[in-house]
mmCIF file of C-alpha atoms in Angstrom:
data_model
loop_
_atom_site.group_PDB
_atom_site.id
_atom_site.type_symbol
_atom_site.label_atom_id
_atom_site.label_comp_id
_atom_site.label_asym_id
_atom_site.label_seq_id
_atom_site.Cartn_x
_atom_site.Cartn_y
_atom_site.Cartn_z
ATOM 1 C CA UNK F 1 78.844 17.522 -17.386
ATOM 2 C CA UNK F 2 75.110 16.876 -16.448
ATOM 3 C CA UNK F 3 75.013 14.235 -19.106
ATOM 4 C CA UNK F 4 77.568 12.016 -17.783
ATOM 5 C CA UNK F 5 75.952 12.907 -14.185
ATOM 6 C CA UNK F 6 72.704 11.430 -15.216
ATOM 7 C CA UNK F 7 74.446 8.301 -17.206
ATOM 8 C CA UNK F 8 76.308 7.146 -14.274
ATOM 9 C CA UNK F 9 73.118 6.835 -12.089
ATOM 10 C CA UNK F 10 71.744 4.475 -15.441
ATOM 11 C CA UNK F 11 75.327 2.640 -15.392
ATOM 12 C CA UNK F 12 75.345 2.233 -11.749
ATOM 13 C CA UNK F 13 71.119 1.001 -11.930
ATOM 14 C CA UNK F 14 72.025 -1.481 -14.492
ATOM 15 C CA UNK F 15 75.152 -2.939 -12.364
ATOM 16 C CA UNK F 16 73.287 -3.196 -9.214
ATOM 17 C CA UNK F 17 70.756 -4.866 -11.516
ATOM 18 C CA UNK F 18 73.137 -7.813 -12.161
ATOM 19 C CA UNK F 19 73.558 -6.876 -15.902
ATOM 20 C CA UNK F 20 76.855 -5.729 -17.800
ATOM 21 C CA UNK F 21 76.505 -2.333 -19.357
ATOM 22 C CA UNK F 22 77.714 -1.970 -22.814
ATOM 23 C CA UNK F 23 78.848 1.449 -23.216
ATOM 24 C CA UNK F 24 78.962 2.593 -27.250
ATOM 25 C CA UNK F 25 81.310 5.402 -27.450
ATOM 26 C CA UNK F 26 79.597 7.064 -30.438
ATOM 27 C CA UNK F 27 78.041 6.905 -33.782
ATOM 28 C CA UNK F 28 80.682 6.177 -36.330
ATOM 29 C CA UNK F 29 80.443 8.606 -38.696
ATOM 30 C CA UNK F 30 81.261 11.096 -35.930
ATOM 31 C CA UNK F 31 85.332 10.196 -36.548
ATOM 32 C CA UNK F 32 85.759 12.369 -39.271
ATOM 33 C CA UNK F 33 84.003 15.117 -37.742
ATOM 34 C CA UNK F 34 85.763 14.859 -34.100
ATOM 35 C CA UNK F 35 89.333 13.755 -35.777
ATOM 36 C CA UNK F 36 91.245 10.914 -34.233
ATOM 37 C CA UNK F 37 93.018 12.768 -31.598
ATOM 38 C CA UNK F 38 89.566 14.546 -29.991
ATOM 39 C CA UNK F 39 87.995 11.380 -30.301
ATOM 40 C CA UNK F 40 91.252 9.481 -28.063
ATOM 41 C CA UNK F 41 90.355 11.975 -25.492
ATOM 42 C CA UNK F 42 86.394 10.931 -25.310
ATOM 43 C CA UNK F 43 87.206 7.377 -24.890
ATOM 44 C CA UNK F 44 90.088 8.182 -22.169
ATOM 45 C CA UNK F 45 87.121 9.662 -20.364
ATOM 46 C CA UNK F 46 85.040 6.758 -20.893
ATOM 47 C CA UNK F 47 87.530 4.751 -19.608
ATOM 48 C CA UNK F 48 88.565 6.837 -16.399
ATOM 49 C CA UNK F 49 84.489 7.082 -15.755
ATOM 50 C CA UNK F 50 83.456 3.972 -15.909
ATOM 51 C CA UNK F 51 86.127 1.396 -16.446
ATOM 52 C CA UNK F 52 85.808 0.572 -13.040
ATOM 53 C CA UNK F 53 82.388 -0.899 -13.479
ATOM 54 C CA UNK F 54 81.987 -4.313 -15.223
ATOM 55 C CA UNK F 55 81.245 -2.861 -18.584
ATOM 56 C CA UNK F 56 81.762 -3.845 -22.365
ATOM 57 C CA UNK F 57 83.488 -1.510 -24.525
ATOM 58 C CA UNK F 58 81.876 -0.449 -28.095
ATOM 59 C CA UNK F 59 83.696 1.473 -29.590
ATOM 60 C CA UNK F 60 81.182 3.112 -32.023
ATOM 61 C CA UNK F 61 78.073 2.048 -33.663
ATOM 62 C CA UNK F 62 77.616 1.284 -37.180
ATOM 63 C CA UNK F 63 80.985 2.078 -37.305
ATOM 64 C CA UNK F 64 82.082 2.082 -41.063
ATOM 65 C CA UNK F 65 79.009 3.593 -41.873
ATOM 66 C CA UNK F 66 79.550 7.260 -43.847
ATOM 67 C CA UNK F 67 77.042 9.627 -42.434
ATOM 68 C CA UNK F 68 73.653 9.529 -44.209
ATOM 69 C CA UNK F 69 74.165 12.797 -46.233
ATOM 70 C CA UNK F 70 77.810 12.623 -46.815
ATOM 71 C CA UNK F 71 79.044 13.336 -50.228
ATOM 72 C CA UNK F 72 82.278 11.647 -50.173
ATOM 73 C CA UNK F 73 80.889 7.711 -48.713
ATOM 74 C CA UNK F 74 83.772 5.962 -50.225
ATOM 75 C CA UNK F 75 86.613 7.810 -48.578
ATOM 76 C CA UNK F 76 84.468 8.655 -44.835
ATOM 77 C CA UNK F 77 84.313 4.627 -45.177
ATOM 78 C CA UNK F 78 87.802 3.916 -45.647
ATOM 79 C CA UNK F 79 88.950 6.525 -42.636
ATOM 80 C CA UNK F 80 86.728 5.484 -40.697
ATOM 81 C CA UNK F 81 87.809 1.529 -40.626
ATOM 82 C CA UNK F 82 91.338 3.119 -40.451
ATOM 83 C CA UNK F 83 90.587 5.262 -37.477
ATOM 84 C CA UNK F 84 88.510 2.624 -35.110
ATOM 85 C CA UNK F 85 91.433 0.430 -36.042
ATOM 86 C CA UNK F 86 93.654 3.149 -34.181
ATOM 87 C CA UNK F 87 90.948 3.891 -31.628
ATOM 88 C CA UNK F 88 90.563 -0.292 -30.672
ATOM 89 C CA UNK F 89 94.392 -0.261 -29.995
ATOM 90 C CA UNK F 90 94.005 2.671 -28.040
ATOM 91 C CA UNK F 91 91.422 1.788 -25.790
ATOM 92 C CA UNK F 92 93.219 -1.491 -25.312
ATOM 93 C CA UNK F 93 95.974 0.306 -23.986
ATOM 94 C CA UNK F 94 94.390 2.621 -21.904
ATOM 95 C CA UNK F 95 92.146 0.817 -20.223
ATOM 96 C CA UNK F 96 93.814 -0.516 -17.213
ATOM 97 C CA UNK F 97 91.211 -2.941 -16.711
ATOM 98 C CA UNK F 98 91.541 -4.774 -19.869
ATOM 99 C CA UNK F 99 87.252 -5.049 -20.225
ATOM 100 C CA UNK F 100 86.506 -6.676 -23.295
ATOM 101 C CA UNK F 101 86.289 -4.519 -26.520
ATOM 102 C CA UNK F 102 83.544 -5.027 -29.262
ATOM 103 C CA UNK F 103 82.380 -2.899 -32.593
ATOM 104 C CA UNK F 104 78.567 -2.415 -33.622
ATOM 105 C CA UNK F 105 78.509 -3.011 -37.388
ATOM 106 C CA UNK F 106 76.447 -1.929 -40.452
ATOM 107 C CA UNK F 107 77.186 -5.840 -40.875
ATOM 108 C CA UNK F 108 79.591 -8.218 -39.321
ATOM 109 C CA UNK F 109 81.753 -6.371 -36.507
ATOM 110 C CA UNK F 110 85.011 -7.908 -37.629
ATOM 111 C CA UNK F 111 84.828 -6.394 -41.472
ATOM 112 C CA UNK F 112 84.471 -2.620 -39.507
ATOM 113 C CA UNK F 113 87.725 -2.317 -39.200
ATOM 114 C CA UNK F 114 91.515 -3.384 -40.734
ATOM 115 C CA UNK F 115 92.661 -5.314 -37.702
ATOM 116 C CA UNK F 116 90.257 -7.331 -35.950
ATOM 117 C CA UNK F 117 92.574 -8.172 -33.133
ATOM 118 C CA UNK F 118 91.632 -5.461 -31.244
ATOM 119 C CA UNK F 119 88.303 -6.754 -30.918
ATOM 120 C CA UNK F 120 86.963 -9.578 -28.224
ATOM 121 C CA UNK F 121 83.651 -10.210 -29.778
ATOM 122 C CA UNK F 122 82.181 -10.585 -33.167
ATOM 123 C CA UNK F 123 79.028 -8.195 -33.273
ATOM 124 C CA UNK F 124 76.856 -8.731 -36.239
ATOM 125 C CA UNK F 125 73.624 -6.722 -37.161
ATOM 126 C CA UNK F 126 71.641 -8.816 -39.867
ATOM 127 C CA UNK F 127 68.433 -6.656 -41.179
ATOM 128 C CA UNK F 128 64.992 -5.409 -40.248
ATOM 129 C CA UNK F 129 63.243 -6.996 -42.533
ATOM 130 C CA UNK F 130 61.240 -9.654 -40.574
ATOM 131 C CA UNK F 131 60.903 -13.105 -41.654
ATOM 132 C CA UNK F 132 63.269 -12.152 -44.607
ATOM 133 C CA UNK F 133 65.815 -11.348 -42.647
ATOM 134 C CA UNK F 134 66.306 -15.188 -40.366
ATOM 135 C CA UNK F 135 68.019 -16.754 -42.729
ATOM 136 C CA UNK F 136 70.986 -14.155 -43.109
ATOM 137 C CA UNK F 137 70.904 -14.321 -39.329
ATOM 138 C CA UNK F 138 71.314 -18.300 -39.171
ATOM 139 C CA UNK F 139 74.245 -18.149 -42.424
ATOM 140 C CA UNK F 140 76.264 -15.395 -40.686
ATOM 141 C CA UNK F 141 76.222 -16.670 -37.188
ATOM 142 C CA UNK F 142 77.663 -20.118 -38.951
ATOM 143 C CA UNK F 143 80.011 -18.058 -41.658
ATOM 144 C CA UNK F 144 81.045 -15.693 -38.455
ATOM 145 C CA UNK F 145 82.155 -18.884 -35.872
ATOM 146 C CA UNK F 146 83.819 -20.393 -38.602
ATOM 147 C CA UNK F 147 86.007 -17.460 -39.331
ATOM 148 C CA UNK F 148 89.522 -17.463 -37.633
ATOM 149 C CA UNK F 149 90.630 -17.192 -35.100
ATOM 150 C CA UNK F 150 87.796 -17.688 -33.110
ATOM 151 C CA UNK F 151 85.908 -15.211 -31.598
ATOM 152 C CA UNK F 152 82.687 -15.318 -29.553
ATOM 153 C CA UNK F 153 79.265 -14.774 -32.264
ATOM 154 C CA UNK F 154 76.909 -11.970 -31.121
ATOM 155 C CA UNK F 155 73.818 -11.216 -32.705
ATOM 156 C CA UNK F 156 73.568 -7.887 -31.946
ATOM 157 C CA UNK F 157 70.856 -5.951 -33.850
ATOM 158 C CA UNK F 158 68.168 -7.859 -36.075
ATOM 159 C CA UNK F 159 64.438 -7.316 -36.308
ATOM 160 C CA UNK F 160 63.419 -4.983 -33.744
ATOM 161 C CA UNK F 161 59.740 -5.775 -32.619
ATOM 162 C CA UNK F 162 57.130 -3.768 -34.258
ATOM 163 C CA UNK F 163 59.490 -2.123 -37.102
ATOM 164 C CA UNK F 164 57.777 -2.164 -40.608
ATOM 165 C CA UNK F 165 56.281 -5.464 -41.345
ATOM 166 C CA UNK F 166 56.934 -9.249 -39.793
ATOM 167 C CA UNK F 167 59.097 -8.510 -37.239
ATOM 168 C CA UNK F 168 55.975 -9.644 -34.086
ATOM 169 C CA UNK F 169 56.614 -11.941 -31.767
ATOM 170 C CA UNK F 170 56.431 -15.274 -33.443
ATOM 171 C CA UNK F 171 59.316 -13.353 -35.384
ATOM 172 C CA UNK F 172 61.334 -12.299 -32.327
ATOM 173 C CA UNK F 173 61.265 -16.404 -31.172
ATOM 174 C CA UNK F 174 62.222 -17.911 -34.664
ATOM 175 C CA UNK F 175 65.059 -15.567 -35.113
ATOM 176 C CA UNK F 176 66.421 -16.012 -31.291
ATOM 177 C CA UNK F 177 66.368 -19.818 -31.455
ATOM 178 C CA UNK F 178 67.533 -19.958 -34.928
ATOM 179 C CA UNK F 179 71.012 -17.976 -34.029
ATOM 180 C CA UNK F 180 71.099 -19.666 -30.785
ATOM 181 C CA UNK F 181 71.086 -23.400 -31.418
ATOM 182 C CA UNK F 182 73.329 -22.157 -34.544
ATOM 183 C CA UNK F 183 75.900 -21.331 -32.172
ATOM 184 C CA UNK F 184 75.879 -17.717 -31.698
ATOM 185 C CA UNK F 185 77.009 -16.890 -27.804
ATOM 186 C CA UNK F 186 74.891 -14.188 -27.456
ATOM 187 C CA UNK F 187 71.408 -12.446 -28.548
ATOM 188 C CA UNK F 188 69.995 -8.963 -28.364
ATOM 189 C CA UNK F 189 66.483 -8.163 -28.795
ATOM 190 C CA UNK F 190 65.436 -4.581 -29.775
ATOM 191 C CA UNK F 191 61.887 -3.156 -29.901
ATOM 192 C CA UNK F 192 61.081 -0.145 -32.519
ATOM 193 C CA UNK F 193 60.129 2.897 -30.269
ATOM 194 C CA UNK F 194 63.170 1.901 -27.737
ATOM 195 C CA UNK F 195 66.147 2.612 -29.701
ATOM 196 C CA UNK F 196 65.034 5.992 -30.542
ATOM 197 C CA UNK F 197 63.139 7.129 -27.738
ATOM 198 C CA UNK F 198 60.239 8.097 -28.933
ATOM 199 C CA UNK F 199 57.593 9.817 -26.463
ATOM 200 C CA UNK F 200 54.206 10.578 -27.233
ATOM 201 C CA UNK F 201 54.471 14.220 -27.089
ATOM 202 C CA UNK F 202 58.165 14.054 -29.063
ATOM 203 C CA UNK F 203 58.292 11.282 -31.247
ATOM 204 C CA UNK F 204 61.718 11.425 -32.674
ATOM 205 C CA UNK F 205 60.785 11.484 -36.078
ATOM 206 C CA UNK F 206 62.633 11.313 -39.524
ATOM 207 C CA UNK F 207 66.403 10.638 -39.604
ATOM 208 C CA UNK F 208 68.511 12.449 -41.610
ATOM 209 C CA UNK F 209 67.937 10.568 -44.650
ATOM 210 C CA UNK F 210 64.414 11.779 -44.580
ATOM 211 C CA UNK F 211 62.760 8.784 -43.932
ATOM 212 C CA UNK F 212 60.672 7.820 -39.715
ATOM 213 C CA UNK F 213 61.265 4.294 -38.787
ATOM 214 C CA UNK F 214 57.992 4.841 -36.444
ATOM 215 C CA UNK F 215 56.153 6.918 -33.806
ATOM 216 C CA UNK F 216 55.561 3.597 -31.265
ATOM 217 C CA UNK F 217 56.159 5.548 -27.875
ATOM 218 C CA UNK F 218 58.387 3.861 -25.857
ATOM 219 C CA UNK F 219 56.573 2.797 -22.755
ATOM 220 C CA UNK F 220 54.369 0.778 -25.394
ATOM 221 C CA UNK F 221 57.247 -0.641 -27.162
ATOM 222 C CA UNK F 222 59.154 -2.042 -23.708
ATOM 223 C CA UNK F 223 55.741 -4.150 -23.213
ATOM 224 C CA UNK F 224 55.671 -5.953 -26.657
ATOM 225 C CA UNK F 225 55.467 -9.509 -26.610
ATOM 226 C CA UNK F 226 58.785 -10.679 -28.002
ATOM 227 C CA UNK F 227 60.345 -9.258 -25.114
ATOM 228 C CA UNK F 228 58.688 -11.502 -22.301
ATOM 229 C CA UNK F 229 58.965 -14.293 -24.190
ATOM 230 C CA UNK F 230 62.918 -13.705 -25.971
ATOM 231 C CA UNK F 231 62.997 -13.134 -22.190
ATOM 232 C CA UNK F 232 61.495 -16.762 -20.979
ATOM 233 C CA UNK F 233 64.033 -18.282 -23.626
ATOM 234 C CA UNK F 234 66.360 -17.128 -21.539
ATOM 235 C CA UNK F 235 65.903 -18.032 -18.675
ATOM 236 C CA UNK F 236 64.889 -21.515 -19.960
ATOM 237 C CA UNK F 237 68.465 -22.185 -21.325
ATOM 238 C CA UNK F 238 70.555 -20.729 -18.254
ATOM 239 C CA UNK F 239 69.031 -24.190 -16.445
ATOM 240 C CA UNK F 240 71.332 -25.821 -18.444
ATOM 241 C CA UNK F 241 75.231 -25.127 -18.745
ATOM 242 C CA UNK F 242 74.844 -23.124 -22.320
ATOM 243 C CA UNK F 243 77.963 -22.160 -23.294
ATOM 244 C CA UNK F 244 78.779 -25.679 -23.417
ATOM 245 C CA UNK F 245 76.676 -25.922 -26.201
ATOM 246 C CA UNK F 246 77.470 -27.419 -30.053
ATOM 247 C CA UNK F 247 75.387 -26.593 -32.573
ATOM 248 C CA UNK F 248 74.443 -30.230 -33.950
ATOM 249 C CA UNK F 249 72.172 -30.160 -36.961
ATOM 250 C CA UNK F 250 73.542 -34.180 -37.310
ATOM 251 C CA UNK F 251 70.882 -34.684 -34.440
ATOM 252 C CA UNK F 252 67.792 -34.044 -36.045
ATOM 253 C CA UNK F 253 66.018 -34.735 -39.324
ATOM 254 C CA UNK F 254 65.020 -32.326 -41.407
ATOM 255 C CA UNK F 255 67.822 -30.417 -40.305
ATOM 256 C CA UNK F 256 66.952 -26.322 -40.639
ATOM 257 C CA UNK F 257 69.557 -24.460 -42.498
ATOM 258 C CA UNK F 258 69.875 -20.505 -43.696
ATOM 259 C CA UNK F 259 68.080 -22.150 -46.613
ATOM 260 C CA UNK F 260 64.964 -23.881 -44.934
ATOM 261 C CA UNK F 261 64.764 -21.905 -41.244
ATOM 262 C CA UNK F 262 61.358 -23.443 -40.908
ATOM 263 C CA UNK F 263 62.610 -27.154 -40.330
ATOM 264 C CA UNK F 264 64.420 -28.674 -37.087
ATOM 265 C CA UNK F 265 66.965 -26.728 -35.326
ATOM 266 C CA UNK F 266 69.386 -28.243 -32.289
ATOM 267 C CA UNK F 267 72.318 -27.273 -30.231
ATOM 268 C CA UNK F 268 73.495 -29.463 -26.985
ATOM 269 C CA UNK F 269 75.832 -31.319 -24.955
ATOM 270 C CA UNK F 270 75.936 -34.814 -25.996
ATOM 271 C CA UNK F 271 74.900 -37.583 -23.276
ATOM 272 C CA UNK F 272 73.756 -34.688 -21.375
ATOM 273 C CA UNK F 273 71.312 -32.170 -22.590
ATOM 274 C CA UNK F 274 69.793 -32.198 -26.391
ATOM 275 C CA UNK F 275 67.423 -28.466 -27.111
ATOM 276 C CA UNK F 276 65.307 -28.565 -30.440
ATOM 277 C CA UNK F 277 63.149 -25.612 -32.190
ATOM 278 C CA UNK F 278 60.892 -26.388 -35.064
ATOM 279 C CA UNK F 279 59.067 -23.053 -36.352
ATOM 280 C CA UNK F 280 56.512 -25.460 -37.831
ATOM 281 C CA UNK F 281 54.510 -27.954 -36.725
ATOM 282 C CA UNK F 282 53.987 -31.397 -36.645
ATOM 283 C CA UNK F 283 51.038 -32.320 -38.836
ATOM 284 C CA UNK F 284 49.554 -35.934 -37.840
ATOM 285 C CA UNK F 285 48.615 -36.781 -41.150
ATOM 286 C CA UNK F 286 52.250 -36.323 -42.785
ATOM 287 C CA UNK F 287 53.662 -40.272 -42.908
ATOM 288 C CA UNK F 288 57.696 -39.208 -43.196
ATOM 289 C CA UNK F 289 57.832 -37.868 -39.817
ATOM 290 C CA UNK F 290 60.713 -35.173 -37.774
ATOM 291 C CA UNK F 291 63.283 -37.653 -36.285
ATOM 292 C CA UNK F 292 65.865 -37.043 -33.373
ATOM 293 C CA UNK F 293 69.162 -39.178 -34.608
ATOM 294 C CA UNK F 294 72.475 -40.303 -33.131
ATOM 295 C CA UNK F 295 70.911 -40.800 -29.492
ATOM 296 C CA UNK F 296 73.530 -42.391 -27.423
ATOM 297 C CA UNK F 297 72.848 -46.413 -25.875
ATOM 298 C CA UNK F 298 73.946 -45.346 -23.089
ATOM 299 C CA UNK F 299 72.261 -41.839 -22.295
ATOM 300 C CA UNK F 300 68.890 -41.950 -20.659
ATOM 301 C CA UNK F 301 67.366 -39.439 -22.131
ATOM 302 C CA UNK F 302 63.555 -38.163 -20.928
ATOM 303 C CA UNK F 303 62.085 -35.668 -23.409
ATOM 304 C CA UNK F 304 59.512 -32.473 -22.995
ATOM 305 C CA UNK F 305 58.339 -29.583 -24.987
ATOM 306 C CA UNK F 306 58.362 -26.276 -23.675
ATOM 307 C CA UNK F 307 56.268 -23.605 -24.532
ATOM 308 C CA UNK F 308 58.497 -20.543 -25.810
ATOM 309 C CA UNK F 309 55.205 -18.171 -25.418
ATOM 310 C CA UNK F 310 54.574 -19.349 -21.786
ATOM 311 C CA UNK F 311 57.241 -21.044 -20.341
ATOM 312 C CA UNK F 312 55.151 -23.699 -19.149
ATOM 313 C CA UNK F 313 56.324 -27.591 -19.684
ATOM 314 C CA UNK F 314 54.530 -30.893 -21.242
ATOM 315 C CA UNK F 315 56.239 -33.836 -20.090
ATOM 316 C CA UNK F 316 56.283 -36.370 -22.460
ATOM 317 C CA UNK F 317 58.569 -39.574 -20.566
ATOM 318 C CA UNK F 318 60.956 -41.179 -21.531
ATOM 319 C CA UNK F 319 62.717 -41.404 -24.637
ATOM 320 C CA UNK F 320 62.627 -45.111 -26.631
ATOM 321 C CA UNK F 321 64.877 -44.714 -29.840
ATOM 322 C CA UNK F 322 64.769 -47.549 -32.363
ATOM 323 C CA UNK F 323 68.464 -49.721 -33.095
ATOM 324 C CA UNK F 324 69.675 -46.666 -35.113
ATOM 325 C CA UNK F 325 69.401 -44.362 -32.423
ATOM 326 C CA UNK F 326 66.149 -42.352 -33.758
ATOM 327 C CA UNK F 327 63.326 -41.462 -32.308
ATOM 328 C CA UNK F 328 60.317 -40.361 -33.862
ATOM 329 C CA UNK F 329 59.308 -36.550 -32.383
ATOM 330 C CA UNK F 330 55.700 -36.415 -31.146
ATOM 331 C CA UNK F 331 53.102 -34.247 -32.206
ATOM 332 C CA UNK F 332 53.218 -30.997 -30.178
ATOM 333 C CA UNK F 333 50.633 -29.598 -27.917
ATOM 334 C CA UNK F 334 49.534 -27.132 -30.769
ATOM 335 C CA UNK F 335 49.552 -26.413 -33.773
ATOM 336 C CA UNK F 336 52.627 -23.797 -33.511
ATOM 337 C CA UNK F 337 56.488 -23.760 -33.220
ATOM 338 C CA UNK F 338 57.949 -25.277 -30.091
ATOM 339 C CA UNK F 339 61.293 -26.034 -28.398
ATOM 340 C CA UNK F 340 61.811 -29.840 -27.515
ATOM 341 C CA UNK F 341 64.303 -31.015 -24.201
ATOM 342 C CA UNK F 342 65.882 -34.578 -23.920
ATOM 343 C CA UNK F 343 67.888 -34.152 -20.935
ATOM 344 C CA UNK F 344 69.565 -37.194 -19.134
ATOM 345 C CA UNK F 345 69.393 -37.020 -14.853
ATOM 346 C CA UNK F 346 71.786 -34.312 -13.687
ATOM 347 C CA UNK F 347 71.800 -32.006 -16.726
ATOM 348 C CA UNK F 348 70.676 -28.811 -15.372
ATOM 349 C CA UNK F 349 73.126 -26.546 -13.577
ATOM 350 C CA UNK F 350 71.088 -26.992 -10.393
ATOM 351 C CA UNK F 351 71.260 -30.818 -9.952
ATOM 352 C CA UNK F 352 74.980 -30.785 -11.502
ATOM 353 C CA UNK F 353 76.111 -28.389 -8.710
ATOM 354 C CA UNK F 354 74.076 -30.199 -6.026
#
């Protein structure tokens, strides 16, 4: 079909692009419309199209989610949990090239369906809803790796940039370094205008429910803000070996929680690389001070902030910590929130492979 045609040439773009396509079968509440069975056949296609390609499998989005209008919720729920159950197991036998299988949830991916051993990765969508909605981000990414047995933390929908109120750029970089340094493995920024399509001559207008989440064309949303700069972050942490990293909240003081997301975040590899975000500043004139603890004797650390709106660095030397192994955090810059490096000599993936 011309559909499929016109996908593979975006597939194909993305993998000679050096990215990973993740290809979302459907919208869940289309299971009890297609039936089990039809629906087997749609993802054998899938797989026989594009398995091939270093993809991600999804096998629906939002995919315990009744449809909008539905008058029987309860029981579309409960068969559809049931049925992506059966369709995980399905694709995991099918696809001869084992690719790794996720959900997109209304919530946490793993609570989608009745078995999460047919998934590989732990998708979570945590709200829209701006500043509001950090904190749920920061306690399910901890609740989430905590749950067993272990699976790799996604955040994969949360605040898309420019939807109702709060959700700008400063927004975008609190939430991403929040989940991050709280351990989740992965991070996916959205922009309102994007996800729908909109054009200016076709918005796409109200959902079923009634209600338009926004008229933003498209080719305005893709140049927002919080997408250069969620984009800079990045970059920034592939210098260092990331998936190495601990979340370590023991390292800093105050230590940021899903309670208090404004205060010290920090995430690391210890005698190697230590990465801190502090949403607020530093004000001179407070006496108590932000502290970095538990720095090792025998790690030479040297310290800088870096600008998560620019990319560009402030050296700041080296790192003196007192006989407890603290060290007093300087003022930044400016007035604004900030991500703070001590890195000892060969930390970055560069001078470790050299």
């Amino acid at each position: 079909p011309a559909y499929f045609d016109m996908a593979d040439l975006r597939i194909q773009w993305l993998v000679r692009s050096g990215l990973v396509p993740c290809i979302v079968g459907c919208w869940g509440y289309y299971l009890p419309r297609m039936g089990i069975e039809k629906m087997k056949k749609h993802w054998r296609y899938l797989i026989a199209r594009w398995g091939a390609y270093p993809v991600v499998w999804c096998l629906a989005g939002e995919a315990a989610m009744p449809y909008y209008l539905s008058n029987s919720r309860e029981e579309d729920a409960c068969f559809q949990r049931r049925g992506w159950t059966e369709l995980g197991r399905y694709v995991r036998q099918t696809d001869p090239y084992c690719r790794l299988v996720a959900i997109h949830p209304t919530e946490i991916g793993r609570d989608q369906v009745e078995d999460d051993a047919i998934l590989d990765i732990d998708m979570l969508q945590t709200g829209h809803g701006g500043f509001d909605s950090v904190p749920n981000t920061v306690q399910k990414v901890c609740e989430e790796r905590a749950r067993k047995p272990v699976r790799p933390v996604i955040v994969a929908e949360v605040n898309y940039e420019g939807i109702i109120h709060g959700t700008q750029a400063e927004t975008q970089r609190l939430t991403f370094w929040t989940a991050f340094l709280s351990g989740a493995g992965g991070f996916t920024y959205g922009a309102n205008g994007i996800w729908q399509m909109n054009t200016r001559e076709k918005p796409f207008g109200p959902s079923p429910h009634g209600g338009n989440w926004g008229t933003t064309p498209w080719d305005e949303a893709f140049r927002l803000p919080g997408s250069t700069q969620v984009g800079l972050a990045r970059r920034f942490i592939e210098r260092y070996r990331w998936w190495e990293f601990q979340p370590r909240q023991d390292w800093v003081e105050p230590a940021g929680n899903a309670a208090d997301v404004k205060a010290l975040f920090a995430a690391g590899i210890p005698r190697q690389v230590r990465i801190l975000y502090s949403f607020n500043p530093i004000f001179p004139w407070t006496s108590s001070g932000w502290f970095v603890t538990g720095i090792e004797r025998d790690a030479a650390y040297t310290a800088f902030y870096w600008d998560p709106r620019s990319g560009k660095t402030h050296n700041l030397g080296r790192v003196s910590s007192d006989e407890k192994g603290r060290w007093r955090i300087p003022v930044q810059p400016a007035f604004d929130d900030w991500v703070l490096v001590l890195e000892t000599e060969g930390a970055t993936r560069k001078s470790a492979i050299s």
